[in-house]
Short mmCIF file of C-alpha atoms in Angstrom, two decimals:
data_model
loop_
_atom_site.label_atom_id
_atom_site.label_comp_id
_atom_site.label_asym_id
_atom_site.label_seq_id
_atom_site.Cartn_x
_atom_site.Cartn_y
_atom_site.Cartn_z
CA MET F 1 91.71 104.80 77.43
CA GLY F 2 94.11 107.40 78.90
CA LYS F 3 97.26 108.83 77.21
CA VAL F 4 100.75 107.66 78.49
CA SER F 5 103.98 109.27 77.57
CA MET F 6 107.34 108.24 78.46
CA THR F 7 111.14 107.92 76.97
CA VAL F 8 112.07 104.57 75.53
CA ASN F 9 115.51 104.16 74.42
CA GLY F 10 115.90 107.81 73.99
CA LYS F 11 112.98 108.64 72.11
CA ALA F 12 109.85 110.39 73.27
CA VAL F 13 106.85 108.26 72.85
CA SER F 14 103.22 108.20 73.58
CA ALA F 15 100.01 106.34 72.96
CA ASP F 16 96.24 105.80 73.93
CA VAL F 17 96.38 102.76 76.17
CA GLU F 18 93.75 101.07 78.58
CA PRO F 19 94.91 101.23 82.35
CA ARG F 20 95.34 97.50 82.29
CA THR F 21 97.92 97.54 79.61
CA LEU F 22 101.07 95.99 81.08
CA LEU F 23 104.37 97.92 80.40
CA VAL F 24 105.64 94.90 78.65
CA GLU F 25 102.53 94.82 76.35
CA TYR F 26 103.02 98.49 75.71
CA LEU F 27 106.59 97.77 74.72
CA ARG F 28 106.00 94.84 72.31
CA GLU F 29 102.76 95.36 70.92
CA HIS F 30 102.60 99.09 70.65
CA LEU F 31 106.12 100.18 70.17
CA ARG F 32 106.91 96.63 68.54
CA LEU F 33 110.00 96.33 70.57
CA THR F 34 109.94 92.44 70.88
CA GLY F 35 113.31 91.94 72.53
CA THR F 36 111.68 92.20 75.88
CA HIS F 37 110.17 88.93 76.37
CA VAL F 38 107.33 87.21 78.37
CA GLY F 39 108.36 84.11 79.98
CA CYS F 40 106.16 83.21 82.88
CA ASP F 41 103.68 86.09 83.13
CA THR F 42 104.01 85.66 86.96
CA THR F 43 106.58 87.86 88.34
CA GLN F 44 109.17 85.22 88.30
CA CYS F 45 111.15 84.39 85.40
CA GLY F 46 112.73 88.03 84.74
CA ALA F 47 112.65 87.83 80.74
CA CYS F 48 110.25 91.17 80.95
CA THR F 49 113.45 92.72 82.65
CA VAL F 50 114.03 96.57 81.59
CA HIS F 51 115.30 99.64 83.22
CA VAL F 52 112.72 102.23 84.39
CA ASN F 53 114.55 105.31 85.46
CA GLY F 54 117.93 103.45 85.72
CA GLN F 55 116.57 100.31 87.83
CA ALA F 56 115.85 96.82 86.71
CA MET F 57 112.10 96.01 87.01
CA LYS F 58 109.92 93.45 85.61
CA SER F 59 107.67 95.02 82.91
CA CYS F 60 105.22 92.47 82.99
CA THR F 61 104.22 93.52 86.70
CA MET F 62 104.12 97.21 85.83
CA LEU F 63 101.17 99.03 84.15
CA ALA F 64 102.44 101.11 81.21
CA VAL F 65 100.51 104.08 82.95
CA GLN F 66 102.85 103.69 86.02
CA ALA F 67 105.74 104.31 83.68
CA GLU F 68 104.22 107.93 82.76
CA GLY F 69 107.12 110.29 82.27
CA ALA F 70 109.65 107.57 83.07
CA ASP F 71 112.95 106.83 81.35
CA VAL F 72 112.83 103.11 80.09
CA THR F 73 115.61 101.46 78.59
CA THR F 74 115.06 97.96 76.71
CA ILE F 75 117.60 95.53 75.12
CA GLU F 76 117.12 97.28 71.82
CA GLY F 77 118.59 100.55 73.60
CA LEU F 78 122.02 98.91 74.45
CA ALA F 79 123.82 98.97 71.42
CA LYS F 80 125.34 102.13 70.41
CA ASP F 81 126.16 102.89 66.86
CA GLY F 82 126.17 99.34 65.88
CA LYS F 83 128.41 98.62 68.89
CA LEU F 84 127.30 96.24 71.27
CA HIS F 85 127.04 97.11 75.06
CA PRO F 86 129.77 95.68 77.06
CA MET F 87 127.29 93.41 78.66
CA GLN F 88 126.02 92.04 75.28
CA ALA F 89 129.50 91.84 74.14
CA SER F 90 130.45 89.81 77.27
CA PHE F 91 127.56 87.21 76.93
CA LYS F 92 128.78 86.77 73.44
CA GLU F 93 132.11 86.19 74.59
CA HIS F 94 131.50 83.80 77.36
CA HIS F 95 128.55 81.82 75.38
CA GLY F 96 125.85 83.13 77.86
CA LEU F 97 123.07 82.74 75.29
CA GLN F 98 122.14 79.27 75.00
CA CYS F 99 118.62 79.45 73.39
CA GLY F 100 118.40 82.97 73.86
CA PHE F 101 114.94 83.33 75.37
CA CYS F 102 115.99 84.65 78.80
CA THR F 103 118.92 86.68 77.36
CA PRO F 104 117.54 90.10 77.12
CA GLY F 105 116.31 89.95 80.58
CA MET F 106 119.53 88.48 81.68
CA VAL F 107 121.65 91.19 80.09
CA MET F 108 119.32 93.98 81.78
CA ALA F 109 119.69 92.35 85.22
CA GLY F 110 123.31 91.86 84.46
CA ILE F 111 123.64 95.46 84.13
CA ASP F 112 121.91 96.34 86.96
CA ILE F 113 123.73 93.99 89.09
CA ARG F 114 127.26 95.56 88.06
CA ARG F 115 125.80 99.07 88.66
CA ARG F 116 124.95 97.99 92.23
CA HIS F 117 127.87 95.66 92.89
CA PRO F 118 130.72 97.02 90.45
CA LYS F 119 133.09 94.15 91.58
CA ALA F 120 130.48 91.60 91.99
CA ASP F 121 131.92 88.15 92.90
CA GLU F 122 130.38 84.88 91.77
CA LYS F 123 128.21 84.27 94.78
CA THR F 124 126.87 88.01 94.69
CA VAL F 125 125.84 87.45 91.06
CA ARG F 126 124.31 84.08 91.63
CA HIS F 127 122.27 85.59 94.52
CA GLU F 128 121.38 88.73 92.47
CA LEU F 129 120.07 86.53 89.48
CA GLU F 130 117.42 84.97 91.45
CA GLY F 131 114.94 86.62 89.84
CA ASN F 132 115.74 85.44 86.07
CA ILE F 133 115.13 82.13 85.22
CA CYS F 134 117.05 80.36 82.16
CA ARG F 135 115.38 76.96 81.28
CA CYS F 136 118.53 75.79 79.47
CA THR F 137 119.85 75.80 83.20
CA GLY F 138 123.00 77.39 81.68
CA TYR F 139 123.62 80.00 84.67
CA HIS F 140 127.37 78.79 84.65
CA ASN F 141 128.16 81.08 81.39
CA ILE F 142 125.78 83.59 82.49
CA VAL F 143 127.45 84.24 85.56
CA LYS F 144 130.67 84.25 83.96
CA ALA F 145 129.40 86.83 81.33
CA ILE F 146 128.09 89.21 84.16
CA MET F 147 131.31 89.05 86.29
CA ASN F 148 133.52 89.54 83.39
CA ALA F 149 131.79 92.34 81.34
CA GLU F 150 133.78 95.27 81.04
CA VAL F 151 131.20 97.77 81.97
CA MET K 1 93.22 91.28 83.86
CA TYR K 2 89.86 92.81 83.89
CA GLN K 3 89.60 96.54 83.03
CA PHE K 4 89.61 99.20 85.76
CA GLU K 5 89.87 102.70 86.05
CA TYR K 6 93.51 104.22 87.06
CA HIS K 7 94.24 107.35 89.28
CA LYS K 8 97.35 108.92 90.42
CA ALA K 9 96.89 110.35 93.85
CA SER K 10 98.67 113.56 94.93
CA SER K 11 98.24 113.29 98.47
CA VAL K 12 97.08 111.00 101.28
CA ASP K 13 93.77 112.76 101.42
CA ASP K 14 93.28 112.84 97.87
CA ALA K 15 94.18 109.02 97.55
CA LEU K 16 91.36 108.30 100.29
CA LYS K 17 88.83 110.80 98.64
CA LYS K 18 89.49 108.80 95.32
CA LEU K 19 89.07 105.63 97.38
CA GLY K 20 85.85 106.65 98.88
CA GLY K 21 84.56 107.87 95.60
CA ALA K 22 85.27 104.33 93.83
CA GLU K 23 82.90 101.48 93.55
CA ASP K 24 85.45 98.78 94.68
CA GLY K 25 88.75 100.61 94.71
CA LYS K 26 91.95 99.49 95.76
CA ILE K 27 95.12 101.12 96.83
CA LEU K 28 98.18 100.52 94.56
CA ALA K 29 101.58 100.69 96.16
CA GLY K 30 104.30 98.76 94.51
CA GLY K 31 101.95 96.35 93.12
CA MET K 32 104.36 93.35 93.67
CA THR K 33 101.31 91.29 94.98
CA LEU K 34 98.29 93.31 93.75
CA LEU K 35 99.09 93.35 89.94
CA PRO K 36 99.81 89.58 89.77
CA THR K 37 96.70 88.77 91.79
CA MET K 38 94.85 90.88 88.99
CA LYS K 39 96.50 89.26 86.13
CA GLN K 40 95.24 85.71 87.51
CA ARG K 41 91.86 87.55 87.84
CA LEU K 42 91.82 86.49 91.50
CA ALA K 43 91.06 90.45 92.11
CA ALA K 44 89.27 92.69 90.14
CA PRO K 45 88.99 96.24 91.47
CA SER K 46 86.97 98.91 89.92
CA ASP K 47 89.39 101.43 90.31
CA LEU K 48 93.37 101.71 91.24
CA ILE K 49 94.41 104.57 93.28
CA ASP K 50 98.52 104.85 92.84
CA LEU K 51 100.31 106.23 95.68
CA ALA K 52 103.49 106.76 93.89
CA GLY K 53 103.36 110.39 93.15
CA ILE K 54 102.86 111.03 96.93
CA ALA K 55 106.47 112.46 97.97
CA ASP K 56 105.29 112.55 101.88
CA LEU K 57 105.01 108.66 101.82
CA LYS K 58 108.83 108.19 100.77
CA GLY K 59 112.07 108.24 102.62
CA ILE K 60 114.09 107.21 105.85
CA LYS K 61 114.49 109.33 108.93
CA VAL K 62 116.68 108.30 111.79
CA ASP K 63 117.08 109.89 115.02
CA GLY K 64 118.80 108.81 118.24
CA LYS K 65 116.14 106.04 119.14
CA THR K 66 114.14 105.27 116.00
CA VAL K 67 114.22 104.85 112.31
CA THR K 68 111.14 105.83 110.26
CA ILE K 69 110.37 104.64 107.06
CA GLY K 70 107.89 105.89 104.91
CA ALA K 71 105.02 103.69 103.54
CA MET K 72 106.35 103.90 99.85
CA THR K 73 110.09 103.34 100.49
CA THR K 74 111.09 100.37 98.51
CA HIS K 75 112.57 97.14 99.74
CA TRP K 76 116.07 98.17 97.84
CA GLU K 77 115.89 101.77 99.57
CA VAL K 78 115.74 100.14 102.87
CA HIS K 79 118.58 97.47 102.12
CA SER K 80 120.70 100.11 100.81
CA SER K 81 120.39 102.95 103.14
CA LYS K 82 123.58 103.53 105.18
CA GLU K 83 121.55 104.96 107.61
CA VAL K 84 119.60 101.88 108.13
CA GLN K 85 122.65 99.51 107.85
CA LYS K 86 124.07 101.51 110.87
CA ALA K 87 120.90 101.50 112.89
CA ILE K 88 119.28 98.15 112.28
CA PRO K 89 121.57 96.11 110.34
CA ALA K 90 119.28 93.20 110.58
CA LEU K 91 116.34 95.27 108.92
CA SER K 92 118.53 96.26 106.05
CA ASP K 93 119.59 92.42 105.75
CA LEU K 94 115.76 91.44 105.73
CA ALA K 95 115.02 94.03 103.03
CA GLY K 96 117.89 92.39 100.88
CA LEU K 97 116.14 88.80 101.18
CA ILE K 98 112.75 89.81 100.03
CA GLY K 99 112.02 88.69 96.32
CA ASP K 100 114.65 89.31 94.07
CA PRO K 101 116.38 92.85 92.77
CA MET K 102 113.69 93.80 90.49
CA VAL K 103 110.90 92.92 93.07
CA ARG K 104 112.72 95.08 95.60
CA HIS K 105 113.02 97.87 93.34
CA ARG K 106 109.37 98.16 93.26
CA GLY K 107 107.92 96.46 96.18
CA THR K 108 107.30 98.71 99.39
CA ILE K 109 107.23 98.49 102.97
CA GLY K 110 103.72 99.88 103.41
CA GLY K 111 102.43 97.49 100.72
CA SER K 112 103.97 94.58 102.17
CA LEU K 113 102.51 95.34 105.44
CA ALA K 114 98.86 96.32 104.37
CA ASN K 115 98.66 93.07 102.62
CA SER K 116 100.12 90.84 105.51
CA ASP K 117 101.09 87.92 103.44
CA PRO K 118 101.58 85.12 106.03
CA SER K 119 105.04 84.63 104.14
CA ALA K 120 106.13 87.90 103.73
CA ASP K 121 109.33 89.18 105.76
CA TYR K 122 108.53 92.59 107.03
CA PRO K 123 105.93 91.15 109.28
CA ALA K 124 108.73 89.42 111.07
CA ALA K 125 110.58 92.85 111.70
CA VAL K 126 107.65 94.59 112.72
CA MET K 127 106.84 92.16 115.45
CA GLY K 128 110.22 91.28 116.38
CA LEU K 129 111.62 94.84 116.67
CA GLY K 130 108.37 96.16 118.57
CA ALA K 131 107.71 98.67 115.68
CA THR K 132 104.64 101.26 115.46
CA ILE K 133 102.43 101.37 112.32
CA LYS K 134 101.61 104.99 111.53
CA THR K 135 98.28 105.53 109.66
CA ASN K 136 96.62 108.68 108.75
CA LYS K 137 94.41 108.23 111.74
CA ARG K 138 96.47 106.56 114.59
CA GLU K 139 99.63 104.70 115.64
CA ILE K 140 99.20 100.99 115.86
CA ALA K 141 101.72 98.87 117.99
CA ALA K 142 103.07 95.71 116.12
CA ASP K 143 101.36 93.52 118.77
CA ASP K 144 97.94 94.85 117.83
CA TYR K 145 98.52 95.13 114.03
CA PHE K 146 98.25 91.53 112.82
CA LYS K 147 94.97 89.96 113.01
CA GLY K 148 94.96 86.85 110.67
CA LEU K 149 95.65 85.72 107.32
CA PHE K 150 95.80 88.79 105.02
CA GLU K 151 94.00 90.70 107.70
CA THR K 152 95.34 93.44 109.68
CA ALA K 153 93.86 96.18 112.33
CA LEU K 154 93.45 98.79 109.48
CA GLU K 155 90.32 99.99 108.94
CA ASP K 156 88.21 101.39 105.86
CA GLY K 157 89.66 104.70 104.89
CA GLU K 158 92.78 104.00 106.75
CA LEU K 159 96.03 104.07 104.87
CA ILE K 160 100.00 103.61 106.39
CA VAL K 161 101.93 106.34 106.11
CA ALA K 162 105.17 105.29 107.72
CA VAL K 163 106.66 102.49 110.04
CA SER K 164 108.72 103.50 113.07
CA PHE K 165 111.28 101.05 114.41
CA PRO K 166 113.03 101.52 117.85
CA ILE K 167 116.57 101.11 117.29
CA PRO K 168 117.38 97.77 119.08
CA LYS K 169 120.75 97.03 120.98
CA ARG K 170 120.95 93.96 118.64
CA ALA K 171 118.74 91.99 116.45
CA ALA K 172 119.33 89.35 113.80
CA TYR K 173 116.87 87.94 111.11
CA GLN K 174 117.10 84.32 109.97
CA LYS K 175 114.97 83.01 107.12
CA PHE K 176 114.13 79.72 105.27
CA PRO K 177 113.22 80.64 101.89
CA GLN K 178 110.80 78.64 100.01
CA PRO K 179 113.12 77.26 97.43
CA ALA K 180 111.14 78.62 94.31
CA SER K 181 109.43 81.63 95.49
CA ARG K 182 111.76 82.77 98.04
CA TYR K 183 109.01 83.99 100.35
CA ALA K 184 109.84 82.79 103.87
CA MET K 185 108.59 79.15 104.71
CA VAL K 186 109.61 80.55 108.24
CA GLY K 187 111.54 83.80 109.14
CA VAL K 188 112.43 84.76 112.55
CA MET K 189 113.65 87.86 113.98
CA VAL K 190 115.36 88.05 117.62
CA ALA K 191 116.07 91.36 118.93
CA GLU K 192 116.94 92.95 122.21
CA THR K 193 114.85 96.15 122.06
CA PRO K 194 114.45 99.08 124.38
CA SER K 195 111.44 97.33 125.85
CA GLY K 196 113.14 93.84 126.05
CA ILE K 197 113.82 90.77 124.24
CA ARG K 198 111.29 89.94 121.25
CA VAL K 199 111.24 87.06 118.94
CA GLY K 200 108.79 87.54 115.90
CA VAL K 201 108.07 84.81 113.55
CA THR K 202 106.69 85.06 110.04
CA GLY K 203 105.75 82.26 107.73
CA ALA K 204 104.86 79.76 110.16
CA GLY K 205 101.24 80.90 110.96
CA PRO K 206 98.35 82.73 109.30
CA CYS K 207 100.12 86.04 110.53
CA ALA K 208 103.17 87.16 112.35
CA PHE K 209 103.27 86.31 116.12
CA ARG K 210 105.68 86.41 119.08
CA VAL K 211 107.00 83.40 121.00
CA PRO K 212 107.03 84.46 124.56
CA GLU K 213 108.79 81.36 125.87
CA MET K 214 111.67 82.08 123.79
CA GLU K 215 111.76 85.69 124.83
CA LYS K 216 111.85 84.70 128.15
CA ALA K 217 114.46 82.08 128.02
CA LEU K 218 116.73 84.58 126.12
CA THR K 219 115.97 87.15 128.86
CA ALA K 220 117.31 84.97 131.38
CA LYS K 221 120.52 83.92 129.33
CA PHE K 222 120.98 85.35 125.79
CA SER K 223 122.44 82.29 123.86
CA ALA K 224 121.20 79.95 121.06
CA ASP K 225 121.31 77.30 123.90
CA SER K 226 118.69 79.00 125.49
CA VAL K 227 116.06 78.73 122.62
CA ALA K 228 117.40 75.25 121.23
CA GLY K 229 114.94 73.19 123.49
CA ILE K 230 111.84 75.26 123.10
CA THR K 231 109.58 74.00 120.38
CA ILE K 232 106.32 75.64 119.51
CA PRO K 233 103.02 73.57 119.07
CA SER K 234 102.04 73.08 115.46
CA ASP K 235 98.22 73.49 115.71
CA GLY K 236 96.86 76.18 113.69
CA LEU K 237 100.07 76.61 111.64
CA ASN K 238 100.49 76.86 107.97
CA ALA K 239 100.74 73.75 105.93
CA ASP K 240 101.40 73.36 102.00
CA LEU K 241 103.08 71.04 99.67
CA HIS K 242 106.37 72.69 100.77
CA GLY K 243 106.17 72.17 104.31
CA SER K 244 103.74 70.67 106.94
CA ALA K 245 102.61 72.45 109.95
CA ASP K 246 105.29 70.39 112.07
CA TYR K 247 108.01 71.02 109.75
CA ARG K 248 107.08 74.74 110.07
CA ALA K 249 106.94 74.33 113.68
CA HIS K 250 110.44 72.91 113.72
CA LEU K 251 111.97 75.59 111.72
CA VAL K 252 110.91 78.35 113.95
CA THR K 253 113.16 76.73 116.53
CA VAL K 254 115.90 76.18 114.12
CA MET K 255 115.58 79.97 112.73
CA ALA K 256 115.48 81.26 116.42
CA LYS K 257 118.48 79.27 117.21
CA ARG K 258 120.55 80.68 114.13
CA ALA K 259 119.16 84.24 114.80
CA ALA K 260 120.32 84.09 118.45
CA ALA K 261 123.58 82.46 117.65
CA THR K 262 124.19 85.45 115.24
CA ILE K 263 124.28 88.00 118.05
CA ALA K 264 124.69 86.51 121.05
#
């Protein structure tokens, strides 16, 4: 066991974890932030996407100890004062949710895409979304939501 | 994942000391291959030595003739670097085709090359551009680096610290991605380097290789037509459910043709 400390959604947290604890396990099981989902567990589906120091990363392919000292944002950290983040609002507006399982990862990836490509067109968004899998195959509305979010 | 001890290295020497002291230690770079392998219990190292804290291993330096990239520089940093885009746009393009954005944010050039996955993209760049792998002990030319399936010239106690690419006159990378994983079924880097024309291939064989016949033909006349008629033998090439050895051999010609067409 080793101690790990980081900031999650603006709050300092620390815990004793085994080195093999994945970041997603730490978020879900230790911090009870269950909005971050495990879809495939093989680094493909992107349902576990969170922001680490401002960059989208797959929390199922990162050890909690690797996030020592990092600033982590999960889907729970986006809404402020009861107001949805513009990317969440856009998903709602364009019905980008479908069954909702992939949605947290899609929203986190979407914010990251628009941060790097503020004026992303459809082709860019589709290319950039290749690390996030929606099993409803509902990409059309997800792409629309990401392109049109007022971020 | 089996249990292991985790160590954060403060320097290359510290990493090697910790590696030497471990029963069955492994170096952790970006972890984009190692961690999935450990999760599937296909690897069970006793210790992981994380290089993430070593500032010396990060960063990109460009001088008049070369682009030198620290081993722990991520694919995203290589892709988005204005300096790399200007000096070797083909290398920036290639980095932007690796995995997906989240993988590019963590995966590193040194990790990719140390692993020498037969379908990874960077080996084509190293081979095609005639790069030099710099380790804590020596400098290894691309031609001497790749030895086989997941096998390199790296020895025990040897760690990649940087990769140095001579700036080519022109270069292009074309990749046929495996539709699910986005790994290269076949990727070809065609480049006119200071030491001549080189064609580096990844994905097709157990490790990256050059195609001398194509290099000769492109030297005689640099055009897509020059390589269009050149086929490589499929003996010993990779085969899986996504493509036979014959198919991969065919793709080498197609990708080389496309790459040459981009810059001819």
